[in-house]
CSV table of C-alpha atoms in Angstrom, one decimal:
chain,number,residue,atom,x,y,z
A,25,UNK,CA,-59.6,12.9,34.8
A,26,UNK,CA,-60.8,13.7,38.3
A,27,UNK,CA,-57.9,16.1,38.9
A,28,UNK,CA,-58.3,17.6,35.5
A,29,UNK,CA,-62.1,18.2,36.0
A,30,UNK,CA,-61.5,19.7,39.4
A,31,UNK,CA,-58.9,22.2,38.1
A,32,UNK,CA,-61.0,23.0,35.0
A,33,UNK,CA,-64.1,23.7,37.2
A,34,UNK,CA,-62.0,25.8,39.6
A,35,UNK,CA,-60.7,28.0,36.7
A,36,UNK,CA,-64.3,28.4,35.4
A,37,UNK,CA,-65.5,29.4,38.9
A,38,UNK,CA,-62.6,31.8,39.5
A,39,UNK,CA,-63.1,33.6,36.2
A,40,UNK,CA,-66.9,33.9,36.4
A,41,UNK,CA,-67.0,34.8,40.1
A,42,UNK,CA,-64.8,37.9,39.6
A,43,UNK,CA,-66.5,38.8,36.4
A,44,UNK,CA,-69.8,38.9,38.2
A,45,UNK,CA,-68.3,40.8,41.1
A,46,UNK,CA,-67.2,43.5,38.7
A,47,UNK,CA,-70.7,44.1,37.4
A,48,UNK,CA,-73.4,46.3,38.9
A,49,UNK,CA,-75.4,43.2,40.0
A,50,UNK,CA,-75.7,44.0,43.7
A,51,UNK,CA,-76.3,40.4,44.8
A,52,UNK,CA,-72.9,39.4,43.4
A,53,UNK,CA,-71.1,41.7,45.8
A,54,UNK,CA,-72.6,40.2,49.0
A,55,UNK,CA,-71.0,37.8,51.4
A,56,UNK,CA,-73.8,35.4,51.0
A,57,UNK,CA,-73.2,35.2,47.2
A,58,UNK,CA,-69.5,34.3,47.9
A,59,UNK,CA,-70.5,31.6,50.4
A,60,UNK,CA,-73.1,30.0,48.2
A,61,UNK,CA,-70.9,30.2,45.1
A,62,UNK,CA,-67.8,28.6,46.6
A,63,UNK,CA,-69.8,26.3,48.9
A,64,UNK,CA,-71.6,24.8,45.9
A,65,UNK,CA,-68.4,24.4,43.9
A,66,UNK,CA,-66.5,22.8,46.7
A,67,UNK,CA,-69.4,20.5,47.6
A,68,UNK,CA,-69.7,19.5,43.9
A,69,UNK,CA,-66.1,18.6,43.7
A,70,UNK,CA,-66.2,16.6,46.9
A,71,UNK,CA,-69.2,14.8,45.6
A,72,UNK,CA,-67.4,14.0,42.4
A,73,UNK,CA,-64.5,12.6,44.4
A,74,UNK,CA,-66.7,10.5,46.6
A,75,UNK,CA,-68.6,9.1,43.5
A,76,UNK,CA,-65.4,8.1,41.9
A,77,UNK,CA,-63.6,6.6,44.9
A,78,UNK,CA,-66.3,5.0,46.9
A,79,UNK,CA,-69.1,2.6,46.3
A,80,UNK,CA,-72.1,4.8,46.9
A,81,UNK,CA,-75.7,4.0,45.7
A,82,UNK,CA,-76.2,4.6,42.0
A,83,UNK,CA,-79.0,7.1,42.6
A,84,UNK,CA,-76.7,9.4,44.6
A,85,UNK,CA,-73.9,9.0,42.0
A,86,UNK,CA,-76.3,9.8,39.2
A,87,UNK,CA,-77.4,13.0,41.0
A,88,UNK,CA,-73.8,14.1,41.5
A,89,UNK,CA,-72.8,13.4,37.9
A,90,UNK,CA,-75.8,15.1,36.4
A,91,UNK,CA,-75.2,18.2,38.7
A,92,UNK,CA,-71.6,18.3,37.6
A,93,UNK,CA,-72.5,17.9,33.9
A,94,UNK,CA,-75.2,20.6,34.1
A,95,UNK,CA,-72.9,23.0,36.0
A,96,UNK,CA,-69.9,22.4,33.7
A,97,UNK,CA,-72.0,23.0,30.5
A,98,UNK,CA,-73.6,26.1,31.8
A,99,UNK,CA,-70.4,27.7,33.1
A,100,UNK,CA,-68.6,26.8,29.9
A,101,UNK,CA,-71.2,28.6,27.8
A,102,UNK,CA,-71.1,31.6,30.2
A,103,UNK,CA,-67.3,31.8,30.0
A,104,UNK,CA,-67.5,31.9,26.2
A,105,UNK,CA,-69.7,34.9,26.4
A,106,UNK,CA,-67.5,36.6,29.0
A,107,UNK,CA,-64.4,36.0,27.0
A,108,UNK,CA,-66.0,37.5,23.9
A,109,UNK,CA,-66.9,40.6,25.9
A,110,UNK,CA,-63.4,40.8,27.4
A,111,UNK,CA,-61.8,40.6,24.0
A,112,UNK,CA,-64.2,43.3,22.7
A,113,UNK,CA,-63.5,45.6,25.6
A,114,UNK,CA,-59.7,44.9,25.4
A,115,UNK,CA,-59.9,45.9,21.7
A,116,UNK,CA,-61.6,49.2,22.6
A,117,UNK,CA,-58.9,49.9,25.3
A,118,UNK,CA,-56.1,49.2,22.8
A,119,UNK,CA,-57.8,51.4,20.2
A,120,UNK,CA,-58.0,54.3,22.6
A,121,UNK,CA,-54.5,53.8,23.8
A,122,UNK,CA,-53.1,54.2,20.3
A,123,UNK,CA,-55.6,56.6,18.9
A,124,UNK,CA,-54.0,59.2,16.4
A,125,UNK,CA,-55.2,62.2,18.3
A,126,UNK,CA,-53.1,61.3,21.3
A,127,UNK,CA,-49.9,60.4,19.5
A,128,UNK,CA,-48.1,63.4,21.0
A,129,UNK,CA,-48.6,62.2,24.6
A,130,UNK,CA,-46.3,59.8,26.1
A,131,UNK,CA,-47.3,56.1,26.5
A,132,UNK,CA,-47.1,56.4,30.3
A,133,UNK,CA,-49.5,59.4,30.3
A,134,UNK,CA,-52.0,57.6,28.1
A,135,UNK,CA,-51.9,54.4,30.3
A,136,UNK,CA,-52.3,56.7,33.4
A,137,UNK,CA,-55.4,58.2,31.9
A,138,UNK,CA,-56.8,54.7,31.1
A,139,UNK,CA,-56.0,53.2,34.5
A,140,UNK,CA,-59.6,52.0,34.4
A,141,UNK,CA,-59.3,50.7,30.8
A,142,UNK,CA,-62.7,49.3,30.2
A,143,UNK,CA,-65.4,51.8,31.4
A,144,UNK,CA,-68.5,52.2,29.3
A,145,UNK,CA,-71.3,54.7,29.5
A,146,UNK,CA,-74.7,53.1,29.9
A,147,UNK,CA,-77.0,53.2,26.9
A,148,UNK,CA,-80.7,53.4,27.9
A,149,UNK,CA,-79.9,52.6,31.5
A,150,UNK,CA,-77.6,49.6,30.8
A,151,UNK,CA,-74.0,49.3,29.5
A,152,UNK,CA,-73.1,46.9,26.7
A,153,UNK,CA,-71.0,44.8,29.1
A,154,UNK,CA,-73.8,44.7,31.6
A,155,UNK,CA,-76.2,43.6,28.9
A,156,UNK,CA,-73.8,40.8,27.7
A,157,UNK,CA,-73.2,39.6,31.3
A,158,UNK,CA,-76.9,39.4,32.1
A,159,UNK,CA,-77.6,37.8,28.7
A,160,UNK,CA,-74.8,35.3,29.4
A,161,UNK,CA,-76.5,34.3,32.7
A,162,UNK,CA,-79.7,33.7,30.8
A,163,UNK,CA,-78.0,31.7,28.0
A,164,UNK,CA,-75.9,29.7,30.4
A,165,UNK,CA,-79.0,28.6,32.2
A,166,UNK,CA,-80.6,27.2,29.0
A,167,UNK,CA,-78.9,23.7,29.1
A,168,UNK,CA,-80.7,23.0,32.4
A,169,UNK,CA,-84.0,22.7,30.6
A,170,UNK,CA,-83.2,20.0,28.0
A,171,UNK,CA,-81.1,18.1,30.5
A,172,UNK,CA,-83.9,18.1,33.0
A,173,UNK,CA,-86.4,17.0,30.3
A,174,UNK,CA,-83.9,14.3,29.3
A,175,UNK,CA,-84.3,12.9,32.8
A,176,UNK,CA,-88.0,13.2,32.9
A,177,UNK,CA,-88.8,11.8,29.4
A,178,UNK,CA,-85.8,10.9,27.3
A,179,UNK,CA,-84.5,7.8,29.3
A,180,UNK,CA,-87.5,5.7,28.4
A,181,UNK,CA,-88.6,7.3,25.1
A,182,UNK,CA,-87.8,4.2,23.1
A,183,UNK,CA,-87.4,4.6,19.3
A,184,UNK,CA,-87.6,1.9,16.7
A,185,UNK,CA,-85.0,2.3,14.0
A,186,UNK,CA,-85.4,0.2,10.8
A,187,UNK,CA,-82.4,-0.8,8.8
A,188,UNK,CA,-82.0,-2.9,5.7
A,189,UNK,CA,-78.9,-5.1,5.4
A,190,UNK,CA,-78.0,-6.0,1.8
A,191,UNK,CA,-76.0,-9.3,1.7
A,192,UNK,CA,-75.1,-10.8,-1.8
A,193,UNK,CA,-74.3,-14.2,-0.3
A,194,UNK,CA,-77.5,-14.5,1.8
A,195,UNK,CA,-79.3,-17.8,1.2
A,196,UNK,CA,-82.7,-17.3,-0.4
A,197,UNK,CA,-84.5,-18.7,2.6
A,198,UNK,CA,-83.3,-15.8,4.7
A,199,UNK,CA,-84.4,-13.1,2.3
A,200,UNK,CA,-86.7,-10.8,4.3
A,201,UNK,CA,-85.6,-12.2,7.7
A,202,UNK,CA,-86.1,-9.7,10.6
A,203,UNK,CA,-83.6,-9.4,13.4
A,204,UNK,CA,-84.2,-7.1,16.4
A,205,UNK,CA,-81.2,-5.7,18.4
A,206,UNK,CA,-81.0,-4.1,21.8
A,207,UNK,CA,-77.9,-3.3,23.7
A,208,UNK,CA,-76.6,-1.8,27.0
A,209,UNK,CA,-79.6,-2.4,29.2
A,210,UNK,CA,-77.8,-1.3,32.4
A,211,UNK,CA,-80.6,-2.5,34.6
A,212,UNK,CA,-79.1,-1.1,37.7
A,213,UNK,CA,-80.0,2.4,36.4
A,214,UNK,CA,-83.7,1.7,35.8
A,215,UNK,CA,-86.3,3.2,38.1
A,216,UNK,CA,-89.5,2.7,36.0
A,217,UNK,CA,-90.5,-0.9,35.5
A,218,UNK,CA,-93.7,0.0,33.5
A,219,UNK,CA,-91.7,2.0,31.0
A,220,UNK,CA,-89.1,-0.7,30.6
A,221,UNK,CA,-91.9,-3.2,30.0
A,222,UNK,CA,-93.4,-0.9,27.4
A,223,UNK,CA,-90.2,-0.9,25.4
A,224,UNK,CA,-90.0,-4.7,25.4
A,225,UNK,CA,-93.6,-4.9,24.3
A,226,UNK,CA,-92.8,-2.4,21.5
A,227,UNK,CA,-89.9,-4.7,20.4
A,228,UNK,CA,-92.1,-7.8,20.4
A,229,UNK,CA,-94.7,-6.0,18.4
A,230,UNK,CA,-92.2,-6.0,15.6
A,231,UNK,CA,-92.4,-9.8,15.5
A,232,UNK,CA,-88.7,-10.4,14.9
A,233,UNK,CA,-87.4,-13.8,13.7
A,234,UNK,CA,-84.3,-13.5,15.9
A,235,UNK,CA,-83.2,-11.1,18.7
A,236,UNK,CA,-79.6,-10.0,19.4
A,237,UNK,CA,-78.5,-8.5,22.7
A,238,UNK,CA,-75.0,-6.9,22.5
A,239,UNK,CA,-73.8,-6.6,26.1
A,240,UNK,CA,-73.9,-4.7,29.3
A,241,UNK,CA,-77.0,-6.2,31.0
A,242,UNK,CA,-76.0,-4.6,34.3
A,243,UNK,CA,-73.9,-1.8,35.7
A,244,UNK,CA,-72.0,-3.8,38.2
A,245,UNK,CA,-73.6,-6.9,39.8
A,246,UNK,CA,-75.9,-9.6,38.6
A,247,UNK,CA,-78.5,-8.8,41.4
A,248,UNK,CA,-79.4,-5.6,39.5
A,249,UNK,CA,-81.5,-7.8,37.2
A,250,UNK,CA,-83.6,-9.2,40.0
A,251,UNK,CA,-86.6,-6.8,39.4
A,252,UNK,CA,-86.3,-6.9,35.6
A,253,UNK,CA,-85.5,-10.5,34.8
A,254,UNK,CA,-89.2,-11.4,34.1
A,255,UNK,CA,-89.6,-8.4,31.8
A,256,UNK,CA,-86.6,-9.3,29.6
A,257,UNK,CA,-87.6,-13.0,29.6
A,258,UNK,CA,-90.6,-11.9,27.4
A,259,UNK,CA,-88.2,-11.5,24.5
A,260,UNK,CA,-88.9,-14.5,22.3
A,261,UNK,CA,-88.2,-15.3,18.6
A,262,UNK,CA,-88.6,-18.4,16.5
A,263,UNK,CA,-84.9,-18.6,15.6
A,264,UNK,CA,-83.7,-17.6,19.1
A,265,UNK,CA,-82.5,-14.8,21.3
A,266,UNK,CA,-78.7,-14.5,21.3
A,267,UNK,CA,-76.6,-12.5,23.7
A,268,UNK,CA,-73.0,-11.6,24.6
A,269,UNK,CA,-71.3,-9.9,27.5
A,270,UNK,CA,-70.2,-6.3,27.7
A,271,UNK,CA,-67.4,-4.6,29.8
A,272,UNK,CA,-69.8,-3.8,32.7
A,273,UNK,CA,-71.0,-7.4,33.0
A,274,UNK,CA,-67.7,-8.8,34.4
A,275,UNK,CA,-67.9,-6.8,37.7
A,276,UNK,CA,-64.6,-5.0,37.3
A,277,UNK,CA,-66.1,-1.7,38.3
A,278,UNK,CA,-67.5,-3.1,41.6
A,279,UNK,CA,-65.1,-5.9,42.6
A,280,UNK,CA,-61.9,-4.5,41.0
A,281,UNK,CA,-59.9,-6.0,38.2
A,282,UNK,CA,-58.2,-8.6,40.4
A,283,UNK,CA,-59.7,-12.1,40.5
A,284,UNK,CA,-61.8,-13.0,43.6
A,285,UNK,CA,-64.3,-15.6,44.7
A,286,UNK,CA,-67.1,-13.0,44.9
A,287,UNK,CA,-66.3,-11.7,41.4
A,288,UNK,CA,-66.4,-15.2,39.9
A,289,UNK,CA,-69.7,-16.0,41.6
A,290,UNK,CA,-71.2,-12.7,40.3
A,291,UNK,CA,-70.2,-13.5,36.8
A,292,UNK,CA,-71.6,-17.1,37.2
A,293,UNK,CA,-74.9,-15.6,38.4
A,294,UNK,CA,-75.0,-13.2,35.5
A,295,UNK,CA,-74.5,-16.0,33.0
A,296,UNK,CA,-77.2,-18.0,34.8
A,297,UNK,CA,-79.5,-15.0,34.4
A,298,UNK,CA,-79.1,-15.1,30.6
A,299,UNK,CA,-80.0,-18.8,30.7
A,300,UNK,CA,-83.1,-18.3,33.0
A,301,UNK,CA,-84.4,-15.6,30.6
A,302,UNK,CA,-84.1,-18.0,27.7
A,303,UNK,CA,-81.2,-16.2,26.0
A,304,UNK,CA,-78.4,-18.1,24.3
A,305,UNK,CA,-75.3,-16.5,25.7
A,306,UNK,CA,-72.4,-16.8,23.2
A,307,UNK,CA,-69.0,-17.0,24.8
A,308,UNK,CA,-66.5,-17.1,21.9
A,309,UNK,CA,-68.8,-19.6,20.1
A,310,UNK,CA,-71.3,-19.7,17.2
A,311,UNK,CA,-74.7,-21.1,16.3
A,312,UNK,CA,-76.3,-22.0,13.0
A,313,UNK,CA,-79.6,-20.5,12.0
A,314,UNK,CA,-81.4,-23.0,9.8
A,315,UNK,CA,-84.3,-22.3,7.5
A,316,UNK,CA,-85.4,-24.8,4.8
A,317,UNK,CA,-82.1,-26.6,5.1
A,318,UNK,CA,-80.1,-23.4,4.4
A,319,UNK,CA,-78.1,-21.8,7.1
A,320,UNK,CA,-76.2,-18.8,8.3
A,321,UNK,CA,-73.9,-18.4,11.3
A,322,UNK,CA,-74.5,-16.2,14.4
A,323,UNK,CA,-71.2,-15.7,16.2
A,324,UNK,CA,-70.7,-14.1,19.7
A,325,UNK,CA,-67.5,-13.0,21.4
A,326,UNK,CA,-66.8,-11.9,25.0
A,327,UNK,CA,-66.0,-8.2,25.4
A,328,UNK,CA,-63.0,-7.0,23.3
A,329,UNK,CA,-62.2,-3.3,23.3
A,330,UNK,CA,-59.3,-1.0,22.7
A,331,UNK,CA,-57.7,1.2,25.3
A,332,UNK,CA,-58.7,0.6,28.9
A,333,UNK,CA,-61.5,-1.9,28.1
A,334,UNK,CA,-61.0,-5.6,28.6
A,335,UNK,CA,-59.8,-7.8,25.7
A,336,UNK,CA,-61.4,-11.1,26.8
A,337,UNK,CA,-62.9,-12.2,23.5
A,338,UNK,CA,-61.2,-14.7,21.2
A,339,UNK,CA,-62.5,-14.1,17.7
A,340,UNK,CA,-60.6,-16.9,16.1
A,341,UNK,CA,-62.0,-19.4,18.5
A,342,UNK,CA,-65.5,-18.0,18.0
A,343,UNK,CA,-65.3,-18.4,14.2
A,344,UNK,CA,-64.2,-22.0,14.3
A,345,UNK,CA,-66.6,-24.2,12.4
A,346,UNK,CA,-68.1,-21.4,10.4
A,347,UNK,CA,-65.9,-21.7,7.4
A,348,UNK,CA,-68.6,-23.1,5.1
A,349,UNK,CA,-71.3,-20.6,6.2
A,350,UNK,CA,-72.2,-18.2,3.4
A,351,UNK,CA,-73.0,-15.3,5.9
A,352,UNK,CA,-71.6,-14.6,9.3
A,353,UNK,CA,-73.3,-12.3,11.8
A,354,UNK,CA,-71.1,-11.3,14.7
A,355,UNK,CA,-72.2,-10.0,18.1
A,356,UNK,CA,-69.4,-8.0,19.8
A,357,UNK,CA,-70.1,-5.3,22.4
A,358,UNK,CA,-67.4,-2.7,21.6
A,359,UNK,CA,-67.4,-1.1,18.1
A,360,UNK,CA,-63.6,-0.6,18.3
A,361,UNK,CA,-63.3,-4.4,17.8
A,362,UNK,CA,-64.5,-4.0,14.2
A,363,UNK,CA,-61.6,-2.0,13.0
A,364,UNK,CA,-59.0,-3.6,15.2
A,365,UNK,CA,-59.8,-7.3,14.3
A,366,UNK,CA,-63.1,-8.0,12.6
A,367,UNK,CA,-62.3,-6.2,9.3
A,368,UNK,CA,-59.5,-8.8,8.8
A,369,UNK,CA,-61.9,-11.7,8.8
A,370,UNK,CA,-64.8,-12.8,6.6
A,371,UNK,CA,-67.5,-11.6,9.0
A,372,UNK,CA,-70.3,-10.0,7.0
A,373,UNK,CA,-72.0,-7.9,9.7
A,374,UNK,CA,-70.9,-7.0,13.2
A,375,UNK,CA,-73.5,-5.8,15.7
A,376,UNK,CA,-72.3,-3.6,18.6
A,377,UNK,CA,-73.3,-1.2,21.3
A,378,UNK,CA,-71.2,0.3,24.1
A,379,UNK,CA,-71.1,4.0,23.1
A,380,UNK,CA,-74.7,5.0,24.2
A,381,UNK,CA,-74.1,7.9,21.7
A,382,UNK,CA,-73.0,9.6,25.0
A,383,UNK,CA,-76.8,9.9,25.6
A,384,UNK,CA,-76.5,13.4,24.3
A,385,UNK,CA,-76.6,14.8,20.7
A,386,UNK,CA,-78.6,15.1,17.5
A,387,UNK,CA,-79.6,12.2,15.4
A,388,UNK,CA,-81.6,12.5,12.2
A,389,UNK,CA,-82.0,10.5,9.0
A,390,UNK,CA,-79.1,12.2,7.2
A,391,UNK,CA,-77.2,13.9,10.0
A,392,UNK,CA,-76.0,12.9,13.5
A,393,UNK,CA,-73.7,14.4,16.0
A,394,UNK,CA,-72.7,13.6,19.5
A,395,UNK,CA,-69.5,14.1,21.7
A,396,UNK,CA,-69.2,10.4,21.2
A,397,UNK,CA,-67.8,11.0,17.7
A,398,UNK,CA,-64.6,12.4,19.2
A,399,UNK,CA,-64.1,9.2,21.2
A,400,UNK,CA,-65.3,6.5,18.8
A,401,UNK,CA,-64.7,6.5,15.1
A,402,UNK,CA,-67.9,4.4,14.8
A,403,UNK,CA,-70.4,5.4,17.4
A,404,UNK,CA,-74.0,5.2,16.1
A,405,UNK,CA,-75.8,3.6,13.1
A,406,UNK,CA,-74.5,1.7,10.1
A,407,UNK,CA,-70.9,1.8,8.8
A,408,UNK,CA,-69.6,0.0,5.7
A,409,UNK,CA,-66.1,-0.8,4.5
A,410,UNK,CA,-64.5,-3.5,2.4
A,411,UNK,CA,-68.0,-4.8,1.7
A,412,UNK,CA,-68.4,-5.4,5.4
A,413,UNK,CA,-70.8,-3.8,7.8
A,414,UNK,CA,-70.9,-2.6,11.4
A,415,UNK,CA,-74.0,-1.4,13.2
A,416,UNK,CA,-73.7,0.4,16.5
A,417,UNK,CA,-76.9,0.5,18.6
A,418,UNK,CA,-76.9,3.5,21.0
A,419,UNK,CA,-78.4,1.4,23.8
A,420,UNK,CA,-81.7,0.5,25.6
A,421,UNK,CA,-80.8,1.9,29.0
A,422,UNK,CA,-78.6,4.7,30.4
A,423,UNK,CA,-75.7,5.0,32.7
A,424,UNK,CA,-74.5,7.9,34.9
A,425,UNK,CA,-76.7,10.7,33.6
A,426,UNK,CA,-80.2,9.2,34.2
A,427,UNK,CA,-81.7,10.3,30.9
A,428,UNK,CA,-81.1,11.1,27.2
A,429,UNK,CA,-81.1,14.3,25.2
A,430,UNK,CA,-81.4,13.8,21.4
A,431,UNK,CA,-79.9,10.3,21.4
A,432,UNK,CA,-83.0,8.3,22.4
A,433,UNK,CA,-82.9,4.7,23.6
A,434,UNK,CA,-82.9,2.4,20.6
A,435,UNK,CA,-84.6,-0.8,19.4
A,436,UNK,CA,-83.2,-1.7,15.9
A,437,UNK,CA,-85.1,-3.9,13.5
A,438,UNK,CA,-83.0,-5.2,10.6
A,439,UNK,CA,-84.3,-6.7,7.4
A,440,UNK,CA,-81.9,-9.0,5.6
A,441,UNK,CA,-82.0,-8.5,1.8
A,442,UNK,CA,-80.4,-10.9,-0.7
A,443,UNK,CA,-78.4,-8.8,-3.2
A,444,UNK,CA,-76.4,-5.6,-3.6
A,445,UNK,CA,-77.5,-2.3,-2.2
A,446,UNK,CA,-79.1,-0.3,-5.0
A,447,UNK,CA,-77.1,2.7,-6.2
A,448,UNK,CA,-79.2,5.9,-5.8
A,449,UNK,CA,-79.2,8.2,-8.9
């Protein structure tokens, strides 16, 4: 991907650079423009290489990734506009070349006359191409504003999403039970303790009966929770706070995939952090929630994901002993686990995270879109199939890009309802 991104950015740079040089914009023809243009591009690619290959501080890595993302988006938009103009001008050139009034001339003569095939006379002081080029510069700069605002505000703009879960087999004692879910804290990315605390206080204001955390407490190492442990320890619920591990929690992105003493100690420290905060970490195991002598099962598995993500979870082991439970609620970090394994079990609802909704997109009551949909079949919200449900929380924190645009950090509050979902007329 690093090589692909580098080649793609170079192609963008090459095309736009010479397009700008061909305009009447005087600054684009100077030596300083060339130095700044190619210096920035080379510097950005070097930064991308360093962030991928070396263990640099997250703050620096985030700056590099955001700069790359903003640059790529802006240049992609600009290229679309330039291509449309080139297609338009090419069409004009071809039309002139084969115009009926010049049929008697040879093709060579006509090409000779049109050796500069794309000239245009300025209209009101500016040619159409000049207008499109300058408009393209303006339009290409527009993504900078929402992306910048996403860093200033979006990363901590917590949103409570309420979701009813209809379960025909739910014991009557659990009707109306409220479960809160958060996911993907990524504490190593945080830089505003007051804002993080505000989100936790918002969650506790919902007065949930139970709380689920579905993985990725840290980016890389357990010590990232040092400054935030006391904040997340404030999560309390009468029936308990239950948690599982996500792909980032194992330390693979810091220590490598090979086993080592340091890596084992880090994972042990992370598990201890869950315990210190009062969270019940489920490692391929289950717990009974009991109300008025009726019970349902909460099941948790270690990370299990398709593709390059680790398959550490053992779902069969985690479900052992839940055979008599009328309802099974599963915590599993990666939503791809649902279609790969969970749909073949009697799990009623799976709660997941992992996707972040790519931290970029549009999310409304009846419509949602994000680049995440091209990577994950289930990427945000509620999905239902075979009378079974999956809910994907888009995350409490952020990773890489230090903000969110459109896909805000999420606190989900579920209400369990005994019965079938009503059919809307």
